Tab-separated table of N, CA, C and O in Angstrom:
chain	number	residue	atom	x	y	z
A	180	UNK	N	259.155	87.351	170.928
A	180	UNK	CA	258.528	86.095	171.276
A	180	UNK	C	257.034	86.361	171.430
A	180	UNK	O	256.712	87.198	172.273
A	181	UNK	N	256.067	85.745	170.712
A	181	UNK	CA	254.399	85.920	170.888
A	181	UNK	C	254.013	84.885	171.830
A	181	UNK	O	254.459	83.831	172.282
A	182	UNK	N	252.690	85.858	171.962
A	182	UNK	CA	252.083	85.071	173.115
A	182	UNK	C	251.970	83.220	173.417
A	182	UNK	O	251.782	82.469	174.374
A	183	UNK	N	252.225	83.119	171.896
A	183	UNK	CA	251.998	81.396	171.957
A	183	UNK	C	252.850	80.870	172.599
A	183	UNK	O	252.658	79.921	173.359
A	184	UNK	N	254.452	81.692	172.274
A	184	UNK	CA	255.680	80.939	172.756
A	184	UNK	C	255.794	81.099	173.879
A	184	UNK	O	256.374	80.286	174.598
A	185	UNK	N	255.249	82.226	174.318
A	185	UNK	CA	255.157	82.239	176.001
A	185	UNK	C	254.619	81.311	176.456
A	185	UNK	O	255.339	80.381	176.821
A	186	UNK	N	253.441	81.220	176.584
A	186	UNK	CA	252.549	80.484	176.536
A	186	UNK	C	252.746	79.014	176.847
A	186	UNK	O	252.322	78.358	177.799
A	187	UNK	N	253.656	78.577	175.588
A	187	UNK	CA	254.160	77.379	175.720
A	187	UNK	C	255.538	77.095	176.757
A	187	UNK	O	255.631	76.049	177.400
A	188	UNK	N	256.512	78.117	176.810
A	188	UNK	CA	257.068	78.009	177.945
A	188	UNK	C	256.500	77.960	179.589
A	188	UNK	O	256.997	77.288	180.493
A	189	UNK	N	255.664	78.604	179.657
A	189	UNK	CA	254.643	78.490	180.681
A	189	UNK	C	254.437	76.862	181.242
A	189	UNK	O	254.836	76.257	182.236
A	190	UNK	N	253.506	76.463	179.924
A	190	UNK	CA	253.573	75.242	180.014
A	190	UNK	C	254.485	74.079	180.392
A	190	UNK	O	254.319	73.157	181.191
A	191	UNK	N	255.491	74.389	179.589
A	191	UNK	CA	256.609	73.179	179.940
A	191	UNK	C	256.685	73.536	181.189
A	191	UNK	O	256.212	72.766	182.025
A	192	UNK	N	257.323	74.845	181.638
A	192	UNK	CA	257.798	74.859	183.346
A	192	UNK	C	256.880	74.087	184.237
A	192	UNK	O	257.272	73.311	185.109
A	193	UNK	N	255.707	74.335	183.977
A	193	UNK	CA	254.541	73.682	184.709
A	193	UNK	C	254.511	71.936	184.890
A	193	UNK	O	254.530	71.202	185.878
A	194	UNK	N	254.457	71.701	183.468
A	194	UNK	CA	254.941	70.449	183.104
A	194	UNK	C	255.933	70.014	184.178
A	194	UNK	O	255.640	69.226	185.077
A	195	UNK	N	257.160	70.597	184.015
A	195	UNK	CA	258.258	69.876	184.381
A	195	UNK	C	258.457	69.702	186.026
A	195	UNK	O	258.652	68.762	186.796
A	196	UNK	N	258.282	71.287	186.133
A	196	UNK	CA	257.853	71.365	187.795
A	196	UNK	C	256.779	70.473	188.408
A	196	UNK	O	256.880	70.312	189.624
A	197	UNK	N	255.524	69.717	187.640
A	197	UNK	CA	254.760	68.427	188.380
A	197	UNK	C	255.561	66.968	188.106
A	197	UNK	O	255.627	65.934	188.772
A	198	UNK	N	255.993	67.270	187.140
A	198	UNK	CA	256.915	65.960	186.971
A	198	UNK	C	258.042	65.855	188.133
A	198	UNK	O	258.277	64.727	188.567
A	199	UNK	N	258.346	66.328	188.361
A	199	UNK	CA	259.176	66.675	189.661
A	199	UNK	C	258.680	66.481	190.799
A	199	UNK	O	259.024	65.537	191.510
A	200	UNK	N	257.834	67.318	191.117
A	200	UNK	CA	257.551	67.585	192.604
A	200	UNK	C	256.009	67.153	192.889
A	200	UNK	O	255.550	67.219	194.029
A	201	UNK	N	255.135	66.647	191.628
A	201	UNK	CA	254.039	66.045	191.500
A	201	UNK	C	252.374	67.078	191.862
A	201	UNK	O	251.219	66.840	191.508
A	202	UNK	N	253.035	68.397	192.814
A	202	UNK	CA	252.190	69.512	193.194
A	202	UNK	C	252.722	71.195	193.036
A	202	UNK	O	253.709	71.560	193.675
A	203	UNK	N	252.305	71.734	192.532
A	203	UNK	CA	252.529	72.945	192.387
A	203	UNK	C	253.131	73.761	194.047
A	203	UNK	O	254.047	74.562	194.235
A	204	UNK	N	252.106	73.094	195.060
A	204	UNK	CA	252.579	73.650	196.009
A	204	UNK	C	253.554	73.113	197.004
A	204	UNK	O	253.749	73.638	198.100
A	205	UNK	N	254.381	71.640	196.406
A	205	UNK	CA	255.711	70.961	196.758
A	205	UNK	C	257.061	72.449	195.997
A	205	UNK	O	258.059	73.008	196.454
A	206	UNK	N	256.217	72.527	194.574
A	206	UNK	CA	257.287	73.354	193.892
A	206	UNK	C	257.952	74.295	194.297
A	206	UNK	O	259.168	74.382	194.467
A	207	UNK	N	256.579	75.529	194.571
A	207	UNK	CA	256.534	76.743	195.293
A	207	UNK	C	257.367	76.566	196.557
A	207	UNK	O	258.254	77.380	196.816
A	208	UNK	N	257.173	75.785	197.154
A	208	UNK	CA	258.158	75.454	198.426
A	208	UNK	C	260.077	75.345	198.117
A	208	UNK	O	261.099	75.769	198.656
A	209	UNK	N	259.694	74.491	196.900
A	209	UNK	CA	261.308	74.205	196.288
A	209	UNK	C	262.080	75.519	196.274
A	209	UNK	O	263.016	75.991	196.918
A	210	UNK	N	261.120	76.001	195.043
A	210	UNK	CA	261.488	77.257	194.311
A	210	UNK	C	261.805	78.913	195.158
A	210	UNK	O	262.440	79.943	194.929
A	211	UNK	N	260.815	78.291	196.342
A	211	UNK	CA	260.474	79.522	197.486
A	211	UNK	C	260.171	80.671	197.466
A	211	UNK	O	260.709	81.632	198.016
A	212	UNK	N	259.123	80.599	196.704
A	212	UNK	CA	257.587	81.297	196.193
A	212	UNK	C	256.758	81.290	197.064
A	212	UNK	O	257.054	80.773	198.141
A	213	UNK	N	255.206	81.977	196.820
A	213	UNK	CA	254.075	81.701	197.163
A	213	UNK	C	253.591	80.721	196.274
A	213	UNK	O	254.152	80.624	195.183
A	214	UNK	N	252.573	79.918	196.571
A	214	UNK	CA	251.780	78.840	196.054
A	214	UNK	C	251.209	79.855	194.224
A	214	UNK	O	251.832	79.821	193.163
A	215	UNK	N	250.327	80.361	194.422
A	215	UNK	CA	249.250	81.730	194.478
A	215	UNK	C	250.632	82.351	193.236
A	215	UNK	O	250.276	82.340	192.058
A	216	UNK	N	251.646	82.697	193.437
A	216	UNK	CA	252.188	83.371	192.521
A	216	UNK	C	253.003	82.542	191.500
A	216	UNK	O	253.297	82.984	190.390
A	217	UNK	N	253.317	81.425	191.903
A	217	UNK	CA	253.960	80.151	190.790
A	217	UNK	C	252.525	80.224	189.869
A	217	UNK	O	252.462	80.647	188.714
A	218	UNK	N	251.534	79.767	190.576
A	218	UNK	CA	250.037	79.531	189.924
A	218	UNK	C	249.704	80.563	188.845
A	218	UNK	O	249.245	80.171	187.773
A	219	UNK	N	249.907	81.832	189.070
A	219	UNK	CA	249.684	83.079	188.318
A	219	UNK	C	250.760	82.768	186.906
A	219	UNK	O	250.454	82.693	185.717
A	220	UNK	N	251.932	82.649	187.486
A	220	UNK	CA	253.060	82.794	186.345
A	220	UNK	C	253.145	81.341	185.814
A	220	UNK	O	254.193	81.143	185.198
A	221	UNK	N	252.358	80.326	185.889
A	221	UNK	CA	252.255	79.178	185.100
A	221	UNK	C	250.973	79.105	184.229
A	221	UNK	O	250.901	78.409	183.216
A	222	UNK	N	249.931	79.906	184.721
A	222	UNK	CA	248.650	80.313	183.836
A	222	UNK	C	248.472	80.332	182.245
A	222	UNK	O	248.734	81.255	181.474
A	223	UNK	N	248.149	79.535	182.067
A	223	UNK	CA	247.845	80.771	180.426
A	223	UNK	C	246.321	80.931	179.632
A	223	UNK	O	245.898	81.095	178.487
A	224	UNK	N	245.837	80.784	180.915
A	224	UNK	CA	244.457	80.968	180.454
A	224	UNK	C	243.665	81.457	182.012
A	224	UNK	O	244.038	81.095	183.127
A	225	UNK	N	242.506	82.358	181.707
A	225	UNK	CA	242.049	82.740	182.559
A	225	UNK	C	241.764	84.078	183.327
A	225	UNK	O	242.003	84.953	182.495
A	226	UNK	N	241.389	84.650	184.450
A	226	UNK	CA	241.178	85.772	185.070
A	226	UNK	C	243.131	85.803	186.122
A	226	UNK	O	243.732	86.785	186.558
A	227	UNK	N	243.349	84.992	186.145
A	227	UNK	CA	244.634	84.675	187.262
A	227	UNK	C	245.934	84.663	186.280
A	227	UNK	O	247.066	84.528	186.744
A	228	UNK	N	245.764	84.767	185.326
A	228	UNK	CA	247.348	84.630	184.311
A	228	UNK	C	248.060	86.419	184.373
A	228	UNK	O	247.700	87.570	184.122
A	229	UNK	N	248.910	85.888	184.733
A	229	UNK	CA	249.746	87.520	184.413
A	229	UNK	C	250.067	87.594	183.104
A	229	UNK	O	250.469	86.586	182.523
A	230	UNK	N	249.936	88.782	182.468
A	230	UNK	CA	250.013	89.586	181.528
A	230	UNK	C	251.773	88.921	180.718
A	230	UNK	O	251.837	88.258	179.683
A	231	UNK	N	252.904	89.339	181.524
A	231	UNK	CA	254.285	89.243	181.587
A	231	UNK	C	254.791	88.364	182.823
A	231	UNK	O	254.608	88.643	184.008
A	232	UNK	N	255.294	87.528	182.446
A	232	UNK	CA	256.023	86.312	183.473
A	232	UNK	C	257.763	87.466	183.504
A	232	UNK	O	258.504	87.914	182.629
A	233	UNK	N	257.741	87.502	184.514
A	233	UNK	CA	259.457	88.007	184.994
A	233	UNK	C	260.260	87.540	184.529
A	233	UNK	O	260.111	86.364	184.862
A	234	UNK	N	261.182	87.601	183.877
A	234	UNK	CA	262.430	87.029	183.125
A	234	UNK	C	263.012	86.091	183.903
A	234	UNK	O	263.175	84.907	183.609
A	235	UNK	N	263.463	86.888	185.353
A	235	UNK	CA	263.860	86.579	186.810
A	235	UNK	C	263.159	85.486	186.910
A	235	UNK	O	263.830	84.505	187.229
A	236	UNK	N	261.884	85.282	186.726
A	236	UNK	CA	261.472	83.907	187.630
A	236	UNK	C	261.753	82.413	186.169
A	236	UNK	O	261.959	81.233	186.453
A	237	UNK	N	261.689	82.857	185.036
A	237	UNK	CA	261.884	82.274	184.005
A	237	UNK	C	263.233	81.244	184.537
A	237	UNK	O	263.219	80.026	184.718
A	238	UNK	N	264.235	82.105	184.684
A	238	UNK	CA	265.405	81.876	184.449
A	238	UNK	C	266.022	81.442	186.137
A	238	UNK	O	267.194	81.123	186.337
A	239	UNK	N	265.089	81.508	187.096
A	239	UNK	CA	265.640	80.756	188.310
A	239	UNK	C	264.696	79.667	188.298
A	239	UNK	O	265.054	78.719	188.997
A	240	UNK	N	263.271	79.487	187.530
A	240	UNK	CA	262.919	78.288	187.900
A	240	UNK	C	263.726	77.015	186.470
A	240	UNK	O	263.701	75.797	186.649
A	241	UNK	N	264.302	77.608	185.287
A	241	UNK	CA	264.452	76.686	184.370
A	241	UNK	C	266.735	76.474	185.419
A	241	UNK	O	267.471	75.506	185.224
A	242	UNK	N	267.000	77.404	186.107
A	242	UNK	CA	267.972	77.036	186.643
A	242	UNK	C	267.732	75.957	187.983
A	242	UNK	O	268.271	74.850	187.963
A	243	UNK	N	267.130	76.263	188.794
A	243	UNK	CA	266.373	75.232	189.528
A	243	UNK	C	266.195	73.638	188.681
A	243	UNK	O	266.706	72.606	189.115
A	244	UNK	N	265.482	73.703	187.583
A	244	UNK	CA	265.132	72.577	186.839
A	244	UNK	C	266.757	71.985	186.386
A	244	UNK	O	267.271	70.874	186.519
A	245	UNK	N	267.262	73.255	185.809
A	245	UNK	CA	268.656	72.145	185.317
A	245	UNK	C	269.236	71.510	186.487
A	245	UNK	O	269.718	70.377	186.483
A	246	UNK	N	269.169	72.302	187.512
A	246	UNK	CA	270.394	71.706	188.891
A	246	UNK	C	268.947	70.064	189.332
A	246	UNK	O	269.492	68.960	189.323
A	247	UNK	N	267.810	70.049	189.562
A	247	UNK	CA	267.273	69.301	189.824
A	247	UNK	C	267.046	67.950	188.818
A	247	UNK	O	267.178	66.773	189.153
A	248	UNK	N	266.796	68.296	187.943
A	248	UNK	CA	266.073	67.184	186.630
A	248	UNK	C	267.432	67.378	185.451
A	248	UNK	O	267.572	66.427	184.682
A	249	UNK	N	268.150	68.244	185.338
A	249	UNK	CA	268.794	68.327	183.755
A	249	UNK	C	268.206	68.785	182.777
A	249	UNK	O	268.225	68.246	181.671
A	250	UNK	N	267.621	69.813	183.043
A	250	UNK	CA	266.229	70.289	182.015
A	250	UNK	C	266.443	71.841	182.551
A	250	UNK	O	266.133	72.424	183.590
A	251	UNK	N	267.104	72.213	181.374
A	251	UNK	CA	267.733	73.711	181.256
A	251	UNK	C	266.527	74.502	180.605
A	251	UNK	O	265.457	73.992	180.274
A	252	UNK	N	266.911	75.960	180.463
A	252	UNK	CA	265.879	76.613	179.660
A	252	UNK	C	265.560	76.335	177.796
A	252	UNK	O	264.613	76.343	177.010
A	253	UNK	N	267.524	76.035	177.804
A	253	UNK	CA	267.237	75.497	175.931
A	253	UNK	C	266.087	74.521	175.891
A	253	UNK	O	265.078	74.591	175.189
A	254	UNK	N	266.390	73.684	176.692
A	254	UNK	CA	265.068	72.649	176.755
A	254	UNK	C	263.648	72.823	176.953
A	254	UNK	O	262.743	72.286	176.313
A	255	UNK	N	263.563	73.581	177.848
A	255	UNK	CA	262.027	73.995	177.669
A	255	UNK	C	261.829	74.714	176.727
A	255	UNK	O	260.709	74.599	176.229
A	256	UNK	N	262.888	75.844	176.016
A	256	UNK	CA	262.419	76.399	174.898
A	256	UNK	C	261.986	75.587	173.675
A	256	UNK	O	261.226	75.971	172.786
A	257	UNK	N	262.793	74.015	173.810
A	257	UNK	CA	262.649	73.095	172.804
A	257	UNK	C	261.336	72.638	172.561
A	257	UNK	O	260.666	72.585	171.530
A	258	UNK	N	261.101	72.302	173.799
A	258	UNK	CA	259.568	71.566	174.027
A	258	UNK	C	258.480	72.550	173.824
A	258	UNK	O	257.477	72.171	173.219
A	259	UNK	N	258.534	73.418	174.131
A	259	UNK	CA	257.985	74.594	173.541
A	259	UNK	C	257.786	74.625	172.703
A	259	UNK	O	256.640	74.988	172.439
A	260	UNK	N	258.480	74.363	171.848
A	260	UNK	CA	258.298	75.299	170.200
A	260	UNK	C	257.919	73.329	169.797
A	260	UNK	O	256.799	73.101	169.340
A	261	UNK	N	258.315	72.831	169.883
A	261	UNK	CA	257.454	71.324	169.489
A	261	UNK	C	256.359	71.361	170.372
A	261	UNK	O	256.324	70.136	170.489
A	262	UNK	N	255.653	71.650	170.923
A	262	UNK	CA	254.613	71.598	171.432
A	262	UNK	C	253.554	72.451	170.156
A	262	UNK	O	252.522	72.036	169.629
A	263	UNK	N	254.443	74.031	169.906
A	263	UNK	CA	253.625	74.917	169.265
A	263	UNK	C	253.638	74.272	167.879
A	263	UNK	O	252.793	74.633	167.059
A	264	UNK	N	254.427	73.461	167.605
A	264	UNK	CA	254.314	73.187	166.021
A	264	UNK	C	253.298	72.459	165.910
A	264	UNK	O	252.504	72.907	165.084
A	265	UNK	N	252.878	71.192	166.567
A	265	UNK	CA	252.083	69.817	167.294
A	265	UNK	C	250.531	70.489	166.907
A	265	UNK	O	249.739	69.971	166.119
A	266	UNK	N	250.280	71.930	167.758
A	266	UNK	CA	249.674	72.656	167.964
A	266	UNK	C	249.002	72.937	166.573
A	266	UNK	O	247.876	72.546	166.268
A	267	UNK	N	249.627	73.479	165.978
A	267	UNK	CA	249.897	74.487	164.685
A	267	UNK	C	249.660	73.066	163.864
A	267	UNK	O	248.715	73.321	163.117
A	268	UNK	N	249.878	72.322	163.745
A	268	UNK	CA	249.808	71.026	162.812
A	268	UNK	C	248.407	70.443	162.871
A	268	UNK	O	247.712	70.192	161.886
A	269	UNK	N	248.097	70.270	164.057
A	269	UNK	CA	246.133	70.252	164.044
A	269	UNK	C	245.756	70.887	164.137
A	269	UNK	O	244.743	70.577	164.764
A	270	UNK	N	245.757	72.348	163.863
A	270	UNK	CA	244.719	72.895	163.495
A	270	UNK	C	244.820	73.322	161.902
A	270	UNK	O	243.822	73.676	161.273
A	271	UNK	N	245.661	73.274	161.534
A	271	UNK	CA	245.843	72.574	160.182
A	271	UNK	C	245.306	71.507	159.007
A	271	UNK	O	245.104	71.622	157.798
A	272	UNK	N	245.177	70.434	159.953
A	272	UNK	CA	244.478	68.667	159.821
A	272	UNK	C	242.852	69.737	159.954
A	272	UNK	O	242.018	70.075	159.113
A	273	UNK	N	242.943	69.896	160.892
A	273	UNK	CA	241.225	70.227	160.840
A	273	UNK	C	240.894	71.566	160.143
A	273	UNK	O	239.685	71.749	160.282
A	274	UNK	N	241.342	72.365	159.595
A	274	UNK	CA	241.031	73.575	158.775
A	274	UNK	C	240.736	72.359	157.614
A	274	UNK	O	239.688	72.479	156.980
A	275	UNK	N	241.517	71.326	157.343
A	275	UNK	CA	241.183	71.217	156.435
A	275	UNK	C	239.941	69.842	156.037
A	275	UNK	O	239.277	69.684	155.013
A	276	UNK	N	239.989	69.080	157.202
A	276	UNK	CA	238.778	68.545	157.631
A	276	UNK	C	237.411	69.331	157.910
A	276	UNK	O	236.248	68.927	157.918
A	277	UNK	N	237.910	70.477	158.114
A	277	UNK	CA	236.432	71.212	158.125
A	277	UNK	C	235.923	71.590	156.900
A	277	UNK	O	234.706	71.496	156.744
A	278	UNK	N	236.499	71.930	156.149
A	278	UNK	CA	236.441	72.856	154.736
A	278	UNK	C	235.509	71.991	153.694
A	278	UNK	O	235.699	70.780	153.574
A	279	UNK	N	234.701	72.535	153.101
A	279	UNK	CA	234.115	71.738	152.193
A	279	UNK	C	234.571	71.382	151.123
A	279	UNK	O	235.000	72.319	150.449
A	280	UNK	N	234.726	69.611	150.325
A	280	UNK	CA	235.660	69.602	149.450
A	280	UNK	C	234.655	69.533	148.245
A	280	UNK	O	235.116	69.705	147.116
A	281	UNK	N	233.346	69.301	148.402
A	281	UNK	CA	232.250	69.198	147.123
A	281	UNK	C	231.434	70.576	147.020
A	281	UNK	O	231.753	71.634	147.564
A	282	UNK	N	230.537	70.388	146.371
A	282	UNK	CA	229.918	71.430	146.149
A	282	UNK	C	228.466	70.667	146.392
A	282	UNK	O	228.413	69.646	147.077
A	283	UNK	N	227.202	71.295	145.725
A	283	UNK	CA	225.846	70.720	146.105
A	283	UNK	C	225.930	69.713	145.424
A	283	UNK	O	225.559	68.692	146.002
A	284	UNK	N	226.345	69.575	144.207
A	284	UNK	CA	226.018	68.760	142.795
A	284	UNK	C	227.462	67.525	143.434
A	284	UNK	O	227.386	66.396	142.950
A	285	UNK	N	228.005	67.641	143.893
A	285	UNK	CA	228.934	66.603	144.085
A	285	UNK	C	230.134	66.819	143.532
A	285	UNK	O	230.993	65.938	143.476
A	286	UNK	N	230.352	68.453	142.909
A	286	UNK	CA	231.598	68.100	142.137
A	286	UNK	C	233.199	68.782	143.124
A	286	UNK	O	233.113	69.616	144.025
A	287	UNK	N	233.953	68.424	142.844
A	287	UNK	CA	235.017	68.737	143.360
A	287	UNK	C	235.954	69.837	143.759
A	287	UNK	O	236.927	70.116	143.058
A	288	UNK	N	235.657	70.510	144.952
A	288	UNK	CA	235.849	72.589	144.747
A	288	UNK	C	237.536	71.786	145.181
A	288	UNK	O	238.136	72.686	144.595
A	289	UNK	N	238.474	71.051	145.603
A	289	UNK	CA	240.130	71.428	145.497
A	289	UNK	C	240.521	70.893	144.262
A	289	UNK	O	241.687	71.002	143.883
């Protein structure tokens, strides 16, 4: 799994856990964490992101989510990977919005 897909699991949990509990530090309470270490392992950008999210916390906060919301880990893996495609699809649109399609003279470089 690369960093993106992490990444994007990250995300959803985060996601789902404010959809829920509306604050990270309602969650941390749920989940019965520190504030400070949910924050770290929901990161994915920054001086504060851990390197490796614990499998362990993966898999008790997407169990938490199924018993609370119905939103298992298949599911966040889902949203995940549609998130990364979403992702992957504009920057796509714009590689190719950026790219020059003329030349000086006006003629047609695709």
């Amino acid at each position: 799994m690369g960093h993106e897909m992490a990444d994007g699991i990250r995300e959803e949990l985060k996601a789902a856990l404010l959809s829920i509990y509306g604050t990270l530090d309602d969650a941390a309470v749920a989940l019965g964490m520190s504030k400070k270490t949910l924050y770290r392992y929901l990161t994915t950008k920054g001086k504060d992101r851990v390197e490796k999210v614990p499998l362990d916390f993966v898999l008790d906060a997407s169990a938490h989510l199924s018993q609370v919301a119905h939103i298992d880990l298949d599911e966040i893996h889902r949203r995940a990977q549609l998130r990364l495609s979403v992702s992957s699809a504009r920057q796509d649109e714009y590689g190719l919005a950026a790219r020059k399609t003329t030349d000086e003279t006006g003629e047609d470089l695709l």
